[in-house]
Amino acid sequence: MHVAQDNSDILKLLMELGLALGIGILIGLERQLSQRNDRHGAGGIRTFGLVALFGFLVTLPAETGAAWLEVAGLFSLTALLSIRHLFHIKEGRKGITTEVSLLITFVLGMLVQLEYTVFAVAVALLMSFLLSIKPRIQIVVEQITEKELFAVFKFLVAGALILPLLPNRTIDPWSVLNPRNIWTIVVLVLSLSFLGYLLMKFWSAAHGILLTGFLGGLVSSTVVAWLFSNKSKQDPQNSQTYALATLLAISVMFLRIFVLAEIINARVGIQLLLPMALLCATGALTAYVLLKRHTPASVPTPKLTALGNPFNMGDAVKFAALFCLILVLIEVSNARFGTTGVYAVAALSGLASVDAIVVSIASMADHSIQIVTALNAVMIATLSNNLVKIIIGMMRGSPQYRRTLSFGVGLMFVVAAAWGLGVGW
């Protein structure tokens, strides 16, 4: 019995030893490949593998009280690497990436023996990834301007510093204005704006705009309409593409509505499946047909000055202010007119956010309101929300943006009306 236990311990030890060696080989392989043209490279598979084993082995005696070996091992390795780095400096070579990588590999070997295996493997994978993308990072860094760097700092201040400090409670007489929620809207607008800027800069104008519209639709198609309507004036040569991206965002919104309703109330969700699918298909098909006719690949990528400010704080604050105004109007109207109908509330709520009314209506269906009423309310809120997008486009967009968006959303209204008449909603 005792021998079996010893064999089990030895097998476990060998497996951990192999894992430590594997971590060293993984990191060493990346270093060797990246320094294949450097005859004086600081190390490759063998060096990193041995350093990982070194870290593993010096940790073994710690279980018997000889923890000083860990400190001595780390100190010795640091001294050797420091001496080597001094020689590199004399030779005119810069950088300490390999030396730091060796120290981390030593620590990872120690962590494996201490049974932090999952963490050690995760760090090794992350480390190998960071080391391997050095050429790509250099390309990106060379293209970053001071304006863009300053914009990132502004975003970090807005999202990481200001947002957590704001109170998470309502501060108005109507109990609808939550400072943290409002500022979250600002951060959302800034995020989508910067995402579109990056995609257009590092990819292409047309593809970047369209992908931003699609991804933005997963969060807020209204924000996409607000941003792209203004962009269509700043960058008129891509007005059509901005409008098509807005149609894509609206199409994705219909799928989002179905998913929300299905999660909250499966009966409402299944009833909404067909109309939401039809509206989504209408928007996506319209965008596809116009995209093929438009051939945006022939449109040149605009200059960076045409892309505008990566973070237009003023535009984001204006959108948040408009959102607050709509919230207050909804609450005041509801309080003044009472329970004149779920449809009126749905129409008003759709002016601000379609998600909130969908969640509310779906949760009330079969309890406070009938399923048919819930379905009608969701459709009204959806169409009301799209009406807001048309108004935004008319007020802020270029002529071509207005025409394309109105045509696409108009088709959606026709499909919705035909569906309503067909099923007798």
Tab-separated table of C-alpha atoms in Angstrom:
chain	number	residue	atom	x	y	z
A	1	MET	CA	0.000	0.000	0.000
A	2	HIS	CA	2.838	2.314	0.877
A	3	VAL	CA	4.638	1.484	-2.376
A	4	ALA	CA	1.494	2.250	-4.392
A	5	GLN	CA	1.239	5.629	-2.713
A	6	ASP	CA	4.893	6.339	-3.482
A	7	ASN	CA	4.408	5.329	-7.116
A	8	SER	CA	1.400	7.625	-7.328
A	9	ASP	CA	3.413	10.525	-5.931
A	10	ILE	CA	6.269	9.869	-8.346
A	11	LEU	CA	3.890	9.724	-11.312
A	12	LYS	CA	2.296	13.006	-10.265
A	13	LEU	CA	5.733	14.581	-9.857
A	14	LEU	CA	6.810	13.433	-13.320
A	15	MET	CA	3.627	14.824	-14.863
A	16	GLU	CA	4.209	18.195	-13.199
A	17	LEU	CA	7.832	18.110	-14.332
A	18	GLY	CA	6.706	17.445	-17.905
A	19	LEU	CA	4.220	20.320	-17.708
A	20	ALA	CA	6.917	22.720	-16.482
A	21	LEU	CA	9.182	21.570	-19.310
A	22	GLY	CA	6.335	22.031	-21.810
A	23	ILE	CA	5.784	25.601	-20.647
A	24	GLY	CA	9.467	26.360	-21.103
A	25	ILE	CA	9.521	24.769	-24.553
A	26	LEU	CA	6.426	26.733	-25.636
A	27	ILE	CA	7.915	30.083	-24.667
A	28	GLY	CA	11.357	29.102	-25.943
A	29	LEU	CA	9.925	28.095	-29.308
A	30	GLU	CA	8.425	31.542	-29.766
A	31	ARG	CA	11.688	33.229	-28.767
A	32	GLN	CA	13.734	31.011	-31.083
A	33	LEU	CA	11.438	31.655	-34.032
A	34	SER	CA	11.454	35.411	-33.442
A	35	GLN	CA	15.276	35.452	-33.203
A	36	ARG	CA	16.028	33.003	-36.013
A	37	ASN	CA	18.156	35.632	-37.777
A	38	ASP	CA	20.037	36.577	-34.600
A	39	ARG	CA	23.107	34.422	-34.026
A	40	HIS	CA	23.544	35.878	-30.560
A	41	GLY	CA	19.983	35.326	-29.367
A	42	ALA	CA	19.665	35.044	-25.608
A	43	GLY	CA	17.901	31.689	-25.689
A	44	GLY	CA	15.533	29.298	-27.361
A	45	ILE	CA	13.814	25.997	-26.655
A	46	ARG	CA	16.675	24.476	-24.642
A	47	THR	CA	17.382	27.561	-22.540
A	48	PHE	CA	13.775	28.255	-21.654
A	49	GLY	CA	13.058	24.577	-21.033
A	50	LEU	CA	16.001	24.329	-18.639
A	51	VAL	CA	15.029	27.531	-16.826
A	52	ALA	CA	11.490	26.206	-16.299
A	53	LEU	CA	12.929	22.947	-14.933
A	54	PHE	CA	15.258	24.966	-12.710
A	55	GLY	CA	12.320	26.826	-11.216
A	56	PHE	CA	10.449	23.560	-10.682
A	57	LEU	CA	13.375	21.790	-9.015
A	58	VAL	CA	14.397	24.559	-6.602
A	59	THR	CA	10.822	24.600	-5.291
A	60	LEU	CA	10.848	20.890	-4.379
A	61	PRO	CA	13.005	21.216	-1.221
A	62	ALA	CA	10.757	24.031	0.034
A	63	GLU	CA	8.313	21.373	1.236
A	64	THR	CA	10.967	20.185	3.683
A	65	GLY	CA	11.773	23.667	4.951
A	66	ALA	CA	14.532	24.643	2.492
A	67	ALA	CA	12.680	27.601	1.018
A	68	TRP	CA	15.937	29.526	0.793
A	69	LEU	CA	16.737	27.550	-2.360
A	70	GLU	CA	13.924	29.350	-4.205
A	71	VAL	CA	15.354	32.743	-3.297
A	72	ALA	CA	18.882	31.617	-4.139
A	73	GLY	CA	17.753	30.222	-7.494
A	74	LEU	CA	15.930	33.403	-8.458
A	75	PHE	CA	18.862	35.559	-7.323
A	76	SER	CA	21.368	33.456	-9.274
A	77	LEU	CA	19.322	33.567	-12.462
A	78	THR	CA	18.803	37.325	-12.118
A	79	ALA	CA	22.547	37.835	-11.666
A	80	LEU	CA	23.403	35.754	-14.746
A	81	LEU	CA	20.854	37.565	-16.889
A	82	SER	CA	22.059	40.952	-15.623
A	83	ILE	CA	25.642	40.131	-16.608
A	84	ARG	CA	24.502	38.975	-20.035
A	85	HIS	CA	22.466	42.146	-20.474
A	86	LEU	CA	25.504	44.294	-19.658
A	87	PHE	CA	27.443	42.564	-22.439
A	88	HIS	CA	24.548	43.221	-24.798
A	89	ILE	CA	24.626	46.920	-23.910
A	90	LYS	CA	28.347	47.070	-24.718
A	91	GLU	CA	27.594	45.464	-28.073
A	92	GLY	CA	25.002	48.159	-28.758
A	93	ARG	CA	22.023	45.827	-28.450
A	94	LYS	CA	18.857	47.087	-26.761
A	95	GLY	CA	15.851	45.467	-25.137
A	96	ILE	CA	15.366	43.122	-22.199
A	97	THR	CA	12.367	41.150	-23.456
A	98	THR	CA	14.150	37.791	-23.497
A	99	GLU	CA	15.713	38.323	-20.069
A	100	VAL	CA	12.367	39.202	-18.507
A	101	SER	CA	10.777	36.235	-20.282
A	102	LEU	CA	13.365	33.900	-18.759
A	103	LEU	CA	12.636	35.220	-15.257
A	104	ILE	CA	8.901	34.732	-15.774
A	105	THR	CA	9.534	31.213	-17.103
A	106	PHE	CA	11.496	30.423	-13.942
A	107	VAL	CA	8.573	31.612	-11.805
A	108	LEU	CA	6.125	29.580	-13.907
A	109	GLY	CA	8.181	26.464	-13.233
A	110	MET	CA	7.894	27.220	-9.524
A	111	LEU	CA	4.125	27.715	-9.816
A	112	VAL	CA	3.688	24.312	-11.468
A	113	GLN	CA	5.419	22.601	-8.555
A	114	LEU	CA	3.255	24.602	-6.140
A	115	GLU	CA	0.220	23.170	-8.011
A	116	TYR	CA	-0.895	26.449	-9.606
A	117	THR	CA	-0.883	24.587	-12.906
A	118	VAL	CA	-3.904	26.173	-14.591
A	119	PHE	CA	-2.685	29.664	-13.738
A	120	ALA	CA	0.842	28.845	-14.937
A	121	VAL	CA	-0.416	27.494	-18.269
A	122	ALA	CA	-2.688	30.530	-18.749
A	123	VAL	CA	0.211	32.929	-18.111
A	124	ALA	CA	2.453	30.959	-20.484
A	125	LEU	CA	-0.126	31.123	-23.276
A	126	LEU	CA	-0.731	34.832	-22.732
A	127	MET	CA	2.993	35.485	-22.604
A	128	SER	CA	3.629	33.556	-25.851
A	129	PHE	CA	0.828	35.470	-27.547
A	130	LEU	CA	2.180	38.859	-26.465
A	131	LEU	CA	5.685	37.944	-27.591
A	132	SER	CA	4.494	36.678	-30.982
A	133	ILE	CA	2.525	39.802	-31.941
A	134	LYS	CA	5.459	42.185	-31.555
A	135	PRO	CA	5.670	42.973	-35.318
A	136	ARG	CA	1.951	43.734	-35.479
A	137	ILE	CA	2.141	45.896	-32.364
A	138	GLN	CA	5.000	47.876	-33.900
A	139	ILE	CA	2.968	48.494	-37.067
A	140	VAL	CA	-0.021	49.711	-35.047
A	141	VAL	CA	2.087	51.904	-32.745
A	142	GLU	CA	3.783	53.578	-35.704
A	143	GLN	CA	0.371	54.645	-37.035
A	144	ILE	CA	-1.000	56.043	-33.761
A	145	THR	CA	-1.111	59.835	-33.629
A	146	GLU	CA	-0.965	62.108	-30.603
A	147	LYS	CA	-4.617	63.027	-31.156
A	148	GLU	CA	-5.618	59.363	-30.963
A	149	LEU	CA	-3.534	58.751	-27.857
A	150	PHE	CA	-5.117	61.748	-26.153
A	151	ALA	CA	-8.541	60.437	-27.201
A	152	VAL	CA	-7.816	57.111	-25.491
A	153	PHE	CA	-6.885	58.959	-22.301
A	154	LYS	CA	-10.188	60.847	-22.456
A	155	PHE	CA	-12.078	57.586	-22.867
A	156	LEU	CA	-10.284	56.025	-19.889
A	157	VAL	CA	-11.156	59.057	-17.779
A	158	ALA	CA	-14.801	58.857	-18.867
A	159	GLY	CA	-15.170	55.094	-18.457
A	160	ALA	CA	-12.737	54.056	-15.734
A	161	LEU	CA	-12.595	57.181	-13.555
A	162	ILE	CA	-15.828	59.173	-13.826
A	163	LEU	CA	-18.326	56.317	-14.314
A	164	PRO	CA	-17.594	54.422	-11.049
A	165	LEU	CA	-17.752	57.673	-9.042
A	166	LEU	CA	-21.254	58.638	-10.167
A	167	PRO	CA	-24.181	57.745	-7.867
A	168	ASN	CA	-26.216	54.732	-8.941
A	169	ARG	CA	-29.602	56.204	-7.963
A	170	THR	CA	-32.160	58.570	-9.411
A	171	ILE	CA	-31.766	62.257	-8.583
A	172	ASP	CA	-34.837	63.854	-10.191
A	173	PRO	CA	-38.441	64.389	-9.021
A	174	TRP	CA	-39.700	61.779	-11.514
A	175	SER	CA	-37.214	59.073	-10.417
A	176	VAL	CA	-36.016	58.336	-13.946
A	177	LEU	CA	-32.615	60.072	-14.227
A	178	ASN	CA	-29.802	57.883	-12.900
A	179	PRO	CA	-26.391	59.605	-13.292
A	180	ARG	CA	-24.491	56.347	-13.707
A	181	ASN	CA	-26.913	55.026	-16.316
A	182	ILE	CA	-26.821	58.329	-18.187
A	183	TRP	CA	-23.025	58.416	-18.215
A	184	THR	CA	-23.022	54.787	-19.367
A	185	ILE	CA	-24.859	56.032	-22.463
A	186	VAL	CA	-22.065	58.576	-23.005
A	187	VAL	CA	-19.414	55.846	-22.697
A	188	LEU	CA	-21.387	53.645	-25.098
A	189	VAL	CA	-21.508	56.376	-27.737
A	190	LEU	CA	-17.773	57.007	-27.315
A	191	SER	CA	-17.025	53.274	-27.578
A	192	LEU	CA	-18.931	52.787	-30.820
A	193	SER	CA	-17.447	55.974	-32.233
A	194	PHE	CA	-13.898	54.809	-31.523
A	195	LEU	CA	-14.635	51.285	-32.798
A	196	GLY	CA	-15.777	52.716	-36.112
A	197	TYR	CA	-12.745	55.007	-36.266
A	198	LEU	CA	-10.321	52.110	-35.723
A	199	LEU	CA	-12.015	49.798	-38.220
A	200	MET	CA	-11.977	52.511	-40.868
A	201	LYS	CA	-8.348	53.364	-40.185
A	202	PHE	CA	-6.862	49.868	-40.070
A	203	TRP	CA	-9.236	48.094	-42.447
A	204	SER	CA	-11.162	50.038	-45.106
A	205	ALA	CA	-13.813	52.705	-45.063
A	206	ALA	CA	-16.671	50.573	-46.390
A	207	HIS	CA	-15.930	47.396	-44.454
A	208	GLY	CA	-15.170	49.292	-41.254
A	209	ILE	CA	-18.429	51.243	-41.424
A	210	LEU	CA	-20.531	48.149	-42.143
A	211	LEU	CA	-18.941	46.055	-39.401
A	212	THR	CA	-19.379	48.869	-36.890
A	213	GLY	CA	-23.046	49.088	-37.841
A	214	PHE	CA	-23.532	45.357	-37.373
A	215	LEU	CA	-21.758	45.262	-34.000
A	216	GLY	CA	-23.466	48.465	-32.892
A	217	GLY	CA	-26.840	46.882	-33.580
A	218	LEU	CA	-26.081	44.321	-30.887
A	219	VAL	CA	-25.973	47.164	-28.366
A	220	SER	CA	-27.991	50.127	-29.648
A	221	SER	CA	-29.095	50.790	-33.218
A	222	THR	CA	-30.237	54.263	-32.142
A	223	VAL	CA	-26.669	55.162	-31.176
A	224	VAL	CA	-25.499	53.903	-34.573
A	225	ALA	CA	-28.083	56.107	-36.316
A	226	TRP	CA	-27.029	59.109	-34.228
A	227	LEU	CA	-23.328	58.633	-34.986
A	228	PHE	CA	-23.544	57.679	-38.652
A	229	SER	CA	-26.061	60.355	-39.606
A	230	ASN	CA	-23.567	63.000	-38.530
A	231	LYS	CA	-20.651	61.090	-40.098
A	232	SER	CA	-22.489	61.077	-43.432
A	233	LYS	CA	-22.125	64.873	-43.524
A	234	GLN	CA	-18.485	64.836	-42.425
A	235	ASP	CA	-17.599	62.098	-44.930
A	236	PRO	CA	-20.122	62.557	-47.802
A	237	GLN	CA	-18.371	60.151	-50.185
A	238	ASN	CA	-19.387	57.310	-47.847
A	239	SER	CA	-22.928	58.553	-47.106
A	240	GLN	CA	-24.545	55.545	-48.755
A	241	THR	CA	-22.382	53.132	-46.767
A	242	TYR	CA	-23.256	54.884	-43.503
A	243	ALA	CA	-26.955	54.491	-44.328
A	244	LEU	CA	-26.534	50.803	-45.190
A	245	ALA	CA	-24.657	50.236	-41.930
A	246	THR	CA	-27.549	51.865	-40.060
A	247	LEU	CA	-29.973	49.495	-41.814
A	248	LEU	CA	-27.775	46.585	-40.726
A	249	ALA	CA	-27.880	47.836	-37.129
A	250	ILE	CA	-31.681	48.064	-37.275
A	251	SER	CA	-31.867	44.530	-38.709
A	252	VAL	CA	-29.769	43.200	-35.839
A	253	MET	CA	-32.047	45.062	-33.409
A	254	PHE	CA	-35.001	42.873	-34.459
A	255	LEU	CA	-33.042	39.748	-33.583
A	256	ARG	CA	-32.105	41.305	-30.252
A	257	ILE	CA	-35.783	42.004	-29.491
A	258	PHE	CA	-36.702	38.371	-30.173
A	259	VAL	CA	-33.922	37.060	-27.927
A	260	LEU	CA	-34.939	39.376	-25.076
A	261	ALA	CA	-38.599	38.389	-25.325
A	262	GLU	CA	-37.747	34.687	-25.541
A	263	ILE	CA	-35.632	34.898	-22.387
A	264	ILE	CA	-38.275	36.790	-20.391
A	265	ASN	CA	-41.398	35.023	-21.683
A	266	ALA	CA	-41.155	32.107	-24.120
A	267	ARG	CA	-44.799	32.495	-25.245
A	268	VAL	CA	-44.219	36.089	-26.294
A	269	GLY	CA	-40.892	35.165	-27.870
A	270	ILE	CA	-42.306	32.434	-30.090
A	271	GLN	CA	-45.108	34.739	-31.266
A	272	LEU	CA	-42.559	37.429	-32.142
A	273	LEU	CA	-40.260	35.050	-34.016
A	274	LEU	CA	-41.902	35.361	-37.435
A	275	PRO	CA	-42.531	39.147	-37.502
A	276	MET	CA	-39.062	39.911	-36.125
A	277	ALA	CA	-37.496	37.512	-38.638
A	278	LEU	CA	-39.426	39.159	-41.496
A	279	LEU	CA	-38.387	42.658	-40.436
A	280	CYS	CA	-34.776	41.557	-39.959
A	281	ALA	CA	-34.746	39.898	-43.379
A	282	THR	CA	-36.298	42.998	-44.968
A	283	GLY	CA	-33.617	45.279	-43.564
A	284	ALA	CA	-30.741	42.901	-44.289
A	285	LEU	CA	-31.934	42.135	-47.825
A	286	THR	CA	-32.433	45.824	-48.592
A	287	ALA	CA	-28.936	46.596	-47.332
A	288	TYR	CA	-27.494	43.704	-49.367
A	289	VAL	CA	-29.181	44.711	-52.638
A	290	LEU	CA	-28.201	48.367	-52.264
A	291	LEU	CA	-24.698	47.310	-51.248
A	292	LYS	CA	-24.280	45.298	-54.455
A	293	ARG	CA	-25.491	48.233	-56.530
A	294	HIS	CA	-23.389	50.703	-54.577
A	295	THR	CA	-20.110	48.676	-54.725
A	296	PRO	CA	-18.472	50.427	-51.737
A	297	ALA	CA	-15.162	48.719	-52.474
A	298	SER	CA	-14.624	51.374	-55.139
A	299	VAL	CA	-14.994	54.146	-52.583
A	300	PRO	CA	-11.577	55.264	-51.336
A	301	THR	CA	-10.773	55.243	-47.665
A	302	PRO	CA	-11.085	58.810	-46.381
A	303	LYS	CA	-8.190	60.714	-44.940
A	304	LEU	CA	-7.887	60.675	-41.164
A	305	THR	CA	-9.074	64.248	-41.010
A	306	ALA	CA	-12.308	63.156	-42.686
A	307	LEU	CA	-12.863	60.485	-40.066
A	308	GLY	CA	-13.315	63.174	-37.462
A	309	ASN	CA	-12.473	63.055	-33.787
A	310	PRO	CA	-12.086	59.468	-32.455
A	311	PHE	CA	-13.993	60.560	-29.338
A	312	ASN	CA	-16.490	63.349	-29.933
A	313	MET	CA	-17.459	64.055	-26.326
A	314	GLY	CA	-19.852	66.838	-27.309
A	315	ASP	CA	-21.817	64.540	-29.610
A	316	ALA	CA	-22.000	61.842	-26.928
A	317	VAL	CA	-23.258	64.305	-24.308
A	318	LYS	CA	-25.906	65.632	-26.726
A	319	PHE	CA	-27.218	62.114	-27.264
A	320	ALA	CA	-27.338	61.446	-23.511
A	321	ALA	CA	-29.188	64.747	-22.972
A	322	LEU	CA	-31.750	63.813	-25.624
A	323	PHE	CA	-32.165	60.408	-23.970
A	324	CYS	CA	-32.810	62.084	-20.596
A	325	LEU	CA	-35.389	64.427	-22.128
A	326	ILE	CA	-37.297	61.512	-23.645
A	327	LEU	CA	-37.256	59.607	-20.342
A	328	VAL	CA	-38.746	62.588	-18.510
A	329	LEU	CA	-41.407	63.099	-21.202
A	330	ILE	CA	-42.415	59.448	-20.965
A	331	GLU	CA	-42.743	59.570	-17.187
A	332	VAL	CA	-44.689	62.852	-17.170
A	333	SER	CA	-47.061	61.636	-19.896
A	334	ASN	CA	-47.668	58.367	-18.095
A	335	ALA	CA	-48.383	60.121	-14.796
A	336	ARG	CA	-50.699	62.678	-16.379
A	337	PHE	CA	-52.784	60.409	-18.580
A	338	GLY	CA	-52.783	57.383	-16.287
A	339	THR	CA	-53.644	53.995	-17.744
A	340	THR	CA	-55.013	55.247	-21.055
A	341	GLY	CA	-53.416	52.249	-22.706
A	342	VAL	CA	-50.327	50.116	-22.936
A	343	TYR	CA	-49.934	51.155	-26.557
A	344	ALA	CA	-49.407	54.827	-25.738
A	345	VAL	CA	-46.747	53.901	-23.192
A	346	ALA	CA	-45.128	51.535	-25.699
A	347	ALA	CA	-45.031	54.249	-28.360
A	348	LEU	CA	-43.491	56.732	-25.934
A	349	SER	CA	-41.021	54.208	-24.519
A	350	GLY	CA	-39.909	53.230	-28.000
A	351	LEU	CA	-38.727	56.792	-28.496
A	352	ALA	CA	-35.970	56.199	-25.939
A	353	SER	CA	-35.201	52.487	-25.813
A	354	VAL	CA	-36.875	49.456	-27.292
A	355	ASP	CA	-35.135	47.024	-24.928
A	356	ALA	CA	-36.710	48.419	-21.764
A	357	ILE	CA	-40.287	48.245	-23.064
A	358	VAL	CA	-39.781	44.740	-24.523
A	359	VAL	CA	-38.556	43.417	-21.177
A	360	SER	CA	-41.395	45.148	-19.307
A	361	ILE	CA	-44.140	44.010	-21.695
A	362	ALA	CA	-42.862	40.426	-21.899
A	363	SER	CA	-42.743	40.143	-18.114
A	364	MET	CA	-46.339	41.463	-17.830
A	365	ALA	CA	-47.815	39.210	-20.532
A	366	ASP	CA	-50.238	36.557	-19.249
A	367	HIS	CA	-50.405	38.379	-15.910
A	368	SER	CA	-51.400	42.023	-16.279
A	369	ILE	CA	-51.971	42.102	-20.035
A	370	GLN	CA	-52.979	39.639	-22.738
A	371	ILE	CA	-50.506	38.072	-25.155
A	372	VAL	CA	-52.030	39.873	-28.147
A	373	THR	CA	-51.756	43.198	-26.344
A	374	ALA	CA	-48.133	42.445	-25.507
A	375	LEU	CA	-47.328	41.604	-29.133
A	376	ASN	CA	-48.996	44.772	-30.410
A	377	ALA	CA	-47.148	46.851	-27.809
A	378	VAL	CA	-43.779	45.417	-28.825
A	379	MET	CA	-44.483	46.104	-32.504
A	380	ILE	CA	-45.576	49.670	-31.732
A	381	ALA	CA	-42.446	50.283	-29.636
A	382	THR	CA	-40.269	48.863	-32.405
A	383	LEU	CA	-41.829	51.033	-35.105
A	384	SER	CA	-41.720	54.058	-32.809
A	385	ASN	CA	-38.022	53.461	-32.251
A	386	ASN	CA	-37.402	53.256	-35.994
A	387	LEU	CA	-39.373	56.463	-36.505
A	388	VAL	CA	-36.884	58.147	-34.168
A	389	LYS	CA	-34.041	56.915	-36.378
A	390	ILE	CA	-35.680	58.444	-39.450
A	391	ILE	CA	-36.105	61.757	-37.609
A	392	ILE	CA	-32.454	61.628	-36.513
A	393	GLY	CA	-31.404	60.935	-40.096
A	394	MET	CA	-33.505	63.798	-41.440
A	395	MET	CA	-32.081	66.242	-38.910
A	396	ARG	CA	-28.415	65.197	-38.964
A	397	GLY	CA	-27.763	63.162	-42.124
A	398	SER	CA	-26.669	64.037	-45.629
A	399	PRO	CA	-29.277	63.971	-48.441
A	400	GLN	CA	-28.116	60.562	-49.667
A	401	TYR	CA	-28.126	59.164	-46.130
A	402	ARG	CA	-31.682	60.431	-45.617
A	403	ARG	CA	-32.935	58.904	-48.867
A	404	THR	CA	-31.392	55.485	-48.295
A	405	LEU	CA	-32.405	55.225	-44.648
A	406	SER	CA	-35.963	56.387	-45.352
A	407	PHE	CA	-36.308	53.852	-48.158
A	408	GLY	CA	-35.059	50.943	-46.038
A	409	VAL	CA	-37.035	51.787	-42.907
A	410	GLY	CA	-40.084	52.576	-45.054
A	411	LEU	CA	-40.002	49.024	-46.422
A	412	MET	CA	-39.901	47.741	-42.852
A	413	PHE	CA	-43.005	49.786	-42.019
A	414	VAL	CA	-44.792	48.286	-45.040
A	415	VAL	CA	-43.860	44.740	-43.985
A	416	ALA	CA	-44.979	45.421	-40.406
A	417	ALA	CA	-48.307	46.844	-41.603
A	418	ALA	CA	-48.871	43.883	-43.930
A	419	TRP	CA	-48.103	41.482	-41.108
A	420	GLY	CA	-50.462	43.272	-38.740
A	421	LEU	CA	-53.308	43.225	-41.274
A	422	GLY	CA	-52.617	39.611	-42.175
A	423	VAL	CA	-52.812	38.225	-38.646
A	424	GLY	CA	-55.379	40.704	-37.378
A	425	TRP	CA	-53.241	42.307	-34.684
